[in-house]
XYZ file of C-alpha atoms in Angstrom:
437
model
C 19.810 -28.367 31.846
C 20.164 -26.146 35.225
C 21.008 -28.133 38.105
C 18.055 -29.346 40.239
C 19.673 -30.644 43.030
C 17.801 -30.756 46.447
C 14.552 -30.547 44.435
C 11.910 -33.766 44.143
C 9.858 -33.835 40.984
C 5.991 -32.305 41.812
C 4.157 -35.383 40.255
C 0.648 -36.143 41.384
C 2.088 -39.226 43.155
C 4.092 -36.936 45.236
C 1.189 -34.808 46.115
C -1.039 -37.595 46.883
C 1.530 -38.763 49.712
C 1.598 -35.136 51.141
C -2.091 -35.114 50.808
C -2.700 -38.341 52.588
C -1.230 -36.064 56.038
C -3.853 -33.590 55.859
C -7.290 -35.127 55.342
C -10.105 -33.243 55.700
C -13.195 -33.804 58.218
C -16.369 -34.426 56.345
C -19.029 -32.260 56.050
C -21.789 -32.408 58.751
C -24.901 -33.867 57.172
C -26.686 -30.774 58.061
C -25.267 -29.277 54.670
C -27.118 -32.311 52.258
C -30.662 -31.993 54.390
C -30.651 -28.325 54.503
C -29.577 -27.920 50.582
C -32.607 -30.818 50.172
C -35.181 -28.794 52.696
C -33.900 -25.253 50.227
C -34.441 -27.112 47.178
C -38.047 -28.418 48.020
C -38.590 -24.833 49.231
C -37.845 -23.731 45.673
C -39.927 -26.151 44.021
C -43.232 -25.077 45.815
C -42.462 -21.306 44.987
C -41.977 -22.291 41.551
C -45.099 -24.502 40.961
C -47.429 -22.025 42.635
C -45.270 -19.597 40.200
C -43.686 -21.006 37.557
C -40.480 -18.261 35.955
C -42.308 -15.708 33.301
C -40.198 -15.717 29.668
C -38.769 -12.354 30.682
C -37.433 -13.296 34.140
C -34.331 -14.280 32.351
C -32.052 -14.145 36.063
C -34.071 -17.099 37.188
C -34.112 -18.751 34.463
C -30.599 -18.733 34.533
C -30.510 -19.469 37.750
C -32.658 -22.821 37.718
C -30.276 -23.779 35.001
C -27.497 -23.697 37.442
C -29.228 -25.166 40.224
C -29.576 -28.364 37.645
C -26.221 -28.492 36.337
C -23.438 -29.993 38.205
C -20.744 -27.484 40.050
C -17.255 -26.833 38.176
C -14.930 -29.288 38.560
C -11.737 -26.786 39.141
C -10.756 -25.816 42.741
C -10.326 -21.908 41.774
C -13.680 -22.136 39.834
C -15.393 -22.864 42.754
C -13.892 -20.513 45.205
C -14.964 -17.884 42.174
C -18.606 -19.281 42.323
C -19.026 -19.021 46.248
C -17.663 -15.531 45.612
C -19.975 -14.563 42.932
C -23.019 -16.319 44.951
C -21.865 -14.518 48.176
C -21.569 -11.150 46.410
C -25.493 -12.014 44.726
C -26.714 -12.494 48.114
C -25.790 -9.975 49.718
C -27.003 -7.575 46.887
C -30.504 -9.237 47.290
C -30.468 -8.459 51.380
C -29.486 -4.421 50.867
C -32.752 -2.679 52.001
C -33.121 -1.101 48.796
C -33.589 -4.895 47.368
C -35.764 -5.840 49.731
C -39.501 -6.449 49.026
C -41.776 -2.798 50.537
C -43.839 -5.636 52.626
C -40.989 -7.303 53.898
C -38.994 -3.570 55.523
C -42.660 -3.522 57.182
C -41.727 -6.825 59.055
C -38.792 -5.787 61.618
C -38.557 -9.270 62.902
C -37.956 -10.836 59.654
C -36.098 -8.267 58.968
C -33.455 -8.141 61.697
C -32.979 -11.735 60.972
C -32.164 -11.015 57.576
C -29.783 -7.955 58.526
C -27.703 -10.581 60.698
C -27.691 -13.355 57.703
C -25.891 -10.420 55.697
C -23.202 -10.158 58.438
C -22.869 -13.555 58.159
C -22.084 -13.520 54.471
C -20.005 -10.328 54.336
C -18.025 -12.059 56.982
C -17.570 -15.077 55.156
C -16.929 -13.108 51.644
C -14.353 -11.352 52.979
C -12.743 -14.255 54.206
C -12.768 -15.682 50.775
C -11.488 -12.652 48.861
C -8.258 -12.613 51.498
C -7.905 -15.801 50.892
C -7.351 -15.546 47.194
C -5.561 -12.641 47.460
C -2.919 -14.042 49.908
C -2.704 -17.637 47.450
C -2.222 -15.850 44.502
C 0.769 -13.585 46.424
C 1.858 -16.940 47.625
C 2.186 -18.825 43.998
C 3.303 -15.704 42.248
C 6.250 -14.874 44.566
C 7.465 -18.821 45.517
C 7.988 -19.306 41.628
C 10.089 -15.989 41.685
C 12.425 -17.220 43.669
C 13.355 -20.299 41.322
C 14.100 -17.289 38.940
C 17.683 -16.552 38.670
C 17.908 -13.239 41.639
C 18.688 -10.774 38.230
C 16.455 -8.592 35.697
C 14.878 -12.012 34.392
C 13.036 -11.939 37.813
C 12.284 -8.059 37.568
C 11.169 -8.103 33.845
C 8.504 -11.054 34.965
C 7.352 -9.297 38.443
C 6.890 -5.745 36.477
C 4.745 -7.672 33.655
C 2.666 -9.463 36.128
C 2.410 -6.217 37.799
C 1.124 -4.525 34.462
C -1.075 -7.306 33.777
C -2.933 -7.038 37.115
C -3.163 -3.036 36.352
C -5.038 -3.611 33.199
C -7.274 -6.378 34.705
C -8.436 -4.037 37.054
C -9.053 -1.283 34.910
C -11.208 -3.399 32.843
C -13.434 -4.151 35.667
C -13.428 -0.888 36.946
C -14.969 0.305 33.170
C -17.580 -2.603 33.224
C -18.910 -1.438 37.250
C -18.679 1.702 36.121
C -20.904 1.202 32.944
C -23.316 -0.548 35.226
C -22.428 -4.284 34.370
C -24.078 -6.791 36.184
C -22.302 -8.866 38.945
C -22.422 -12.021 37.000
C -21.058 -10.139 34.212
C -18.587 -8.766 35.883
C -17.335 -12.560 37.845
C -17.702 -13.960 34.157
C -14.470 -11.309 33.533
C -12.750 -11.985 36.789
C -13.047 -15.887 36.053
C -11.656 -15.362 32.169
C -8.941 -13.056 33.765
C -8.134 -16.061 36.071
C -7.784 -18.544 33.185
C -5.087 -15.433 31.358
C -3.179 -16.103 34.915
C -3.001 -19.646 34.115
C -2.049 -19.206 30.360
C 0.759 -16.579 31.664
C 2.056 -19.103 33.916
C 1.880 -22.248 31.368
C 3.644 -19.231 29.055
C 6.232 -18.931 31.235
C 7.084 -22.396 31.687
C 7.198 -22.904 27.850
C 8.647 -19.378 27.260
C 6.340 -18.007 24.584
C 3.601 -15.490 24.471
C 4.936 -12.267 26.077
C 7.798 -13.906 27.484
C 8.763 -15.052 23.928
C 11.639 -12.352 24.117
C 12.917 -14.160 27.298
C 13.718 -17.137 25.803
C 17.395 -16.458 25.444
C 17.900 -15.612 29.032
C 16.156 -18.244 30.336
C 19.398 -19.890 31.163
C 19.507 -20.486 35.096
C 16.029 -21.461 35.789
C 15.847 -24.576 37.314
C 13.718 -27.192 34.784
C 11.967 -28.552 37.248
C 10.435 -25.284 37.861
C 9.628 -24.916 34.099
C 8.102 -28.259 33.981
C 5.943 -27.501 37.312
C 4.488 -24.181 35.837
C 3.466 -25.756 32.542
C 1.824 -28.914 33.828
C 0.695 -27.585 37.337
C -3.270 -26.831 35.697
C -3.529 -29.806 33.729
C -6.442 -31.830 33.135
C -4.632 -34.781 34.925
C -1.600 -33.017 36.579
C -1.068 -32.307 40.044
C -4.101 -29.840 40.391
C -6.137 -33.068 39.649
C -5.165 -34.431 42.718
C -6.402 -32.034 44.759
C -9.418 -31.712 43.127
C -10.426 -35.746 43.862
C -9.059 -35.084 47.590
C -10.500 -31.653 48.565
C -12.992 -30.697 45.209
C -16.295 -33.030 46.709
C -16.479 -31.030 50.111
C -15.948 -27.873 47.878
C -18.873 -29.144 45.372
C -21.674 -29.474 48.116
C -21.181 -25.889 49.573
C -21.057 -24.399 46.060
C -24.214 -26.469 45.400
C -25.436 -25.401 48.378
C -24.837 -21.228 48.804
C -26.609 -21.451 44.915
C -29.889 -22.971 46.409
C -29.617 -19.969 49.064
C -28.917 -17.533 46.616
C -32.038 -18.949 44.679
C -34.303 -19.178 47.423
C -34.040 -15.453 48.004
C -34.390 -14.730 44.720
C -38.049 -16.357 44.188
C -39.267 -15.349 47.395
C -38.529 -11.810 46.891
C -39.969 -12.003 43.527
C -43.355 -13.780 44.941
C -43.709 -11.866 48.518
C -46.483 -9.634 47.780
C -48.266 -13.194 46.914
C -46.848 -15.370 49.648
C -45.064 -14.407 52.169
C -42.508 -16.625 54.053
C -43.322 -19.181 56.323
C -41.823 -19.146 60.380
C -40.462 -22.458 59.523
C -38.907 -21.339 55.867
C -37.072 -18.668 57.561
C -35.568 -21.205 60.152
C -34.559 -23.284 57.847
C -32.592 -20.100 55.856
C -31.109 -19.203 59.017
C -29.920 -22.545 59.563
C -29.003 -22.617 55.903
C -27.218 -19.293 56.217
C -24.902 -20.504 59.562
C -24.229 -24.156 58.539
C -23.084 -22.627 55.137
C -20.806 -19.778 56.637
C -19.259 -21.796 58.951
C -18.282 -24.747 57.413
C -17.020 -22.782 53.782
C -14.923 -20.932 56.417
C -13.839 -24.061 57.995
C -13.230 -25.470 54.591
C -10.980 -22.151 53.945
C -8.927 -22.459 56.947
C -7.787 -25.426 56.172
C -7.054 -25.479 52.615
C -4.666 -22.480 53.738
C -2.740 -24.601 55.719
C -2.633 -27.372 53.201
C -1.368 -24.705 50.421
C 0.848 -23.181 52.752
C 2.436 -26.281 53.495
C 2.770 -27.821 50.189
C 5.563 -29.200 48.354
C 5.584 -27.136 45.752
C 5.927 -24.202 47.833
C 9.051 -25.018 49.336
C 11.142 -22.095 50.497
C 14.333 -22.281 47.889
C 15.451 -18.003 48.296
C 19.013 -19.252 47.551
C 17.813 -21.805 44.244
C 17.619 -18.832 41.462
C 21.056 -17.343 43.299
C 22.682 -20.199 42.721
C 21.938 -21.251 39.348
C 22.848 -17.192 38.441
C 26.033 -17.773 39.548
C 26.642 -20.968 37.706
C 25.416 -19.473 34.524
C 27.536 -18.955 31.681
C 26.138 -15.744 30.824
C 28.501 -14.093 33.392
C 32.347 -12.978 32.581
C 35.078 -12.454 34.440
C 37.732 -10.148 34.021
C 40.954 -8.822 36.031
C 40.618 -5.158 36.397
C 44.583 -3.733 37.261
C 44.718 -1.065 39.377
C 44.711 2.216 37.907
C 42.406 1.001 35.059
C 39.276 0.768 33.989
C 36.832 -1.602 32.438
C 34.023 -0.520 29.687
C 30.793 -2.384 28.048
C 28.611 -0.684 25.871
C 25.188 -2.130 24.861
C 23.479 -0.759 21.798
C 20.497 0.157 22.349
C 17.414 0.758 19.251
C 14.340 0.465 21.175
C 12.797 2.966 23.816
C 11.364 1.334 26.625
C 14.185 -1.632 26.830
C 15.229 -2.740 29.962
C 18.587 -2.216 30.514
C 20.108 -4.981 33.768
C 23.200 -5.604 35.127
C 24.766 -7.719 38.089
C 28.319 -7.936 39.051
C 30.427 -8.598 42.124
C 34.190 -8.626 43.123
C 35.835 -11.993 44.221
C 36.968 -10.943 47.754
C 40.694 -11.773 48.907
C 41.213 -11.680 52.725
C 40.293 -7.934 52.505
C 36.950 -6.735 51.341
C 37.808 -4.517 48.050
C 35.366 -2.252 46.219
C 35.502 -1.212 43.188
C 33.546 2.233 41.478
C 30.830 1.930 38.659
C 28.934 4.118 37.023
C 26.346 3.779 33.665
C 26.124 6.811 30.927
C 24.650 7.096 27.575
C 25.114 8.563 23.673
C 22.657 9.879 22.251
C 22.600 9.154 18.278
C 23.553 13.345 17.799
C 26.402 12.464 20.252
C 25.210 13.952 23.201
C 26.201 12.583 26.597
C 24.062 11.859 29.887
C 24.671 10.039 33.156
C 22.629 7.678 33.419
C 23.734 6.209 37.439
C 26.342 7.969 39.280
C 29.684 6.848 40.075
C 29.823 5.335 43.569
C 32.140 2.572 44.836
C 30.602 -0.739 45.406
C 31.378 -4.570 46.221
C 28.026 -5.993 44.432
C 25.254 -4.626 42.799
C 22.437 -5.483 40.874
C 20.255 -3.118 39.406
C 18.157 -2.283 35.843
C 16.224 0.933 34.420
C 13.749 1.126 31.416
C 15.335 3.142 28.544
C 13.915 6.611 27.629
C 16.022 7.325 24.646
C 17.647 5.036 21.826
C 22.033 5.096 21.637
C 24.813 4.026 22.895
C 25.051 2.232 27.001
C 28.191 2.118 28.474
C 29.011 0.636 31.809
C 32.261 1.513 33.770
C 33.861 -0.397 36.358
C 36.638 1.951 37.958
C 39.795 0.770 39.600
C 41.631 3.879 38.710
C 41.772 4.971 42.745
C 43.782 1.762 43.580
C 47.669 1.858 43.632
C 48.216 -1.661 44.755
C 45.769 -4.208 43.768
C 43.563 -5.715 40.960
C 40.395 -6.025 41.014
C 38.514 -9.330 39.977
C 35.489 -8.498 38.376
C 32.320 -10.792 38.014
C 29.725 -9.577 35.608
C 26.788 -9.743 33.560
C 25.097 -6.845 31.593
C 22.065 -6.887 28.868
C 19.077 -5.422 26.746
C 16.274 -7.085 26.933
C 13.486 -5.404 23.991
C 10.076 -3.915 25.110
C 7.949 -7.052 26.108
C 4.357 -6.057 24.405
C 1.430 -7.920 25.382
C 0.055 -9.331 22.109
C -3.954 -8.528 21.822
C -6.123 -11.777 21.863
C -8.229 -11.769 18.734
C -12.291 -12.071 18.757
C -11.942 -15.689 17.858
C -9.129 -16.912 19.614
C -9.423 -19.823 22.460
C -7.659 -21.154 25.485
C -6.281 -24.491 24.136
């Protein structure tokens, strides 16, 4: 087992003490009469005209409004998103009701509730672009500083490609914005399998398992547990999830309000007093879900579990027994050659010198055989006292790596090294029926 020193367990006990520093401010009680003064609002629309068979959004919608909100921090913030996004769809001009364009004091209120949400929505989306930076990179550097690291950032980077290209063909194929949240939100729970993958080292990181040498277990065990029904994340969600509930409960009684009265203006138009109390809706709403992001970036930022540890994977590198060391005499040379079968392997290597009381250097270079024979440089010769690097393969044969002391009349050169193959990592297709456990 690595060496954890200097690192506390994450338990949920340990996140409750950190959480007791940073409680948050309740809610006004603005948010529980307005969502009440929305909801009866709804009610009379509906019972002077109840859903038709084929208005299958509301339908959908009044389901929802019934139902309880997710339980899951992220699921939420995806909701608000997806509400946000609905909303502000339903206040374009070319959504609005013909009557209601005619009205230009309804509707420059209604042009300054969309600022209001595209201000707030953007917000949001930098907010889970910045956490999900934040995770991603903090768990990197656990990772031993070497190609383990680079193979996991490049798949992750791969992965995010292909997520995007599958919402980019559903947009483009005219998919509906629920449809196309209901993707984001399954691509969400793939991040979470990746990173309980990762801790267990299966899935596409089966091939790592080998070289997982050097990665702190703590780490591991975080990774795998963090999402767990009662694991740390469940902590959070008792502390911080109820604040979270009532504004996702509440931006879905805006989002359905709209809905119905744009459906049922030609019959009844809004009241003064129903557009006061969406305005009020609207502002209470923005501010406090911004309030309530503000400070959940602090608490993130701030938690234990992203504790700046740069030197951690460094360390446990250079304790790892995967490294050799060999006295290089001067005048000579040292060789390794990796065979390599597959195209598309990633090829690493790390090495340094142990330095004297005079800073030596020592000159490496990489070339390859071909299986007709045929030599190529792969990296230059150049004189260094550390590197790290890695490539992906193009062709199948023979890898060797040359350390150089041949320039040196006087002195040997210690040599501290590690070289491998790692196989292509293929992402293995989920079939039709298979299930998150």
């Amino acid at each position: 087992m690595a060496s954890t020193e200097g690192l506390v367990p994450i338990t949920r006990r340990f996140l409750a003490s950190y959480y007791d520093k940073y409680p948050f401010a309740p809610l006004p009680d603005d948010v529980s009469r307005l969502s009440d003064e929305i909801r009866s609002i709804t009610s009379d629309l509906l019972k002077d005209s109840p859903p038709r068979s084929q208005d299958e959004e509301e339908i959908v919608l009044l389901k929802e409004a019934e139902g309880e909100p997710p339980h899951k921090i992220d699921e939420n913030m995806w909701k608000n998103r997806e509400h946000m996004e609905e909303i502000l769809f339903l206040l374009d001009k070319s959504r609005c009701p013909p009557a209601l364009q005619n009205d230009s004091e309804l509707a420059s209120v209604l042009s300054i509730l969309k600022d209001k949400f595209q201000k707030t929505l953007s917000a949001l989306q930098a907010f889970q672009a910045k956490n999900s930076d934040h995770i991603f990179n903090t768990v990197m550097t656990y990772m031993p500083q070497d190609f383990r690291g680079t193979l996991i950032r490049k798949q992750k980077e791969r992965s995010e490609r292909n997520k995007q290209a599958e919402v980019d063909v559903l947009v483009n194929s005219g998919g509906s914005i629920r449809d196309q949240y209901a993707v984001l939100w399954r691509q969400q729970m793939d991040r979470r399998r990746q990173l309980a993958q990762l801790g267990l080292a299966t899935g596409v990181y089966k091939t790592l398992v080998k070289y997982l040498v050097g990665v702190p277990q703590v780490l591991l065990d975080f990774i795998r547990q963090i999402n767990d029904d009662d694991g740390p994340m469940e902590e959070q969600r008792q502390r911080y999830g109820p604040p979270l509930y009532s504004l996702t409960v509440m931006v879905l009684l805006i989002r359905l309000f709209i809905s119905l009265a744009w459906g049922r203006f030609e019959a009844k138009k809004l009241t003064r007093d129903q557009v006061a109390v969406l305005e009020q809706a609207v502002d209470v709403y923005t501010n406090e879900f911004e309030r309530f992001l503000s400070f959940i970036s602090e608490v993130f930022a701030n938690s234990p579990f992203f504790i700046s540890a740069e030197a951690v994977g460094a360390l446990e590198a250079r304790n790892n027994d995967d490294y050799k060391e060999v006295n290089i005499p001067a005048g000579k040379t040292h060789e390794v050659s990796l065979s390599v079968e597959s195209v598309n392997s990633y090829i690493a290597w790390d090495f340094s010198l142990t330095q004297g009381k005079m800073n030596m250097d020592i000159g490496f270079s990489v070339e390859c055989t071909d299986p007709s024979g045929q030599k190529a440089l792969i990296l230059p010769y150049r004189r260094y006292e550390s590197d790290q690097g890695n490539f992906s393969t193009c062709i199948s044969g023979n890898y060797k790596f040359i350390w150089d002391n041949s320039y040196s009349t006087f002195f040997k050169k210690v040599l501290r090294y590690k070289v491998d193959c790692i196989p292509p990592v293929v992402e293995p297709v989920q079939s039709a029926g298979e299930t998150d456990a």
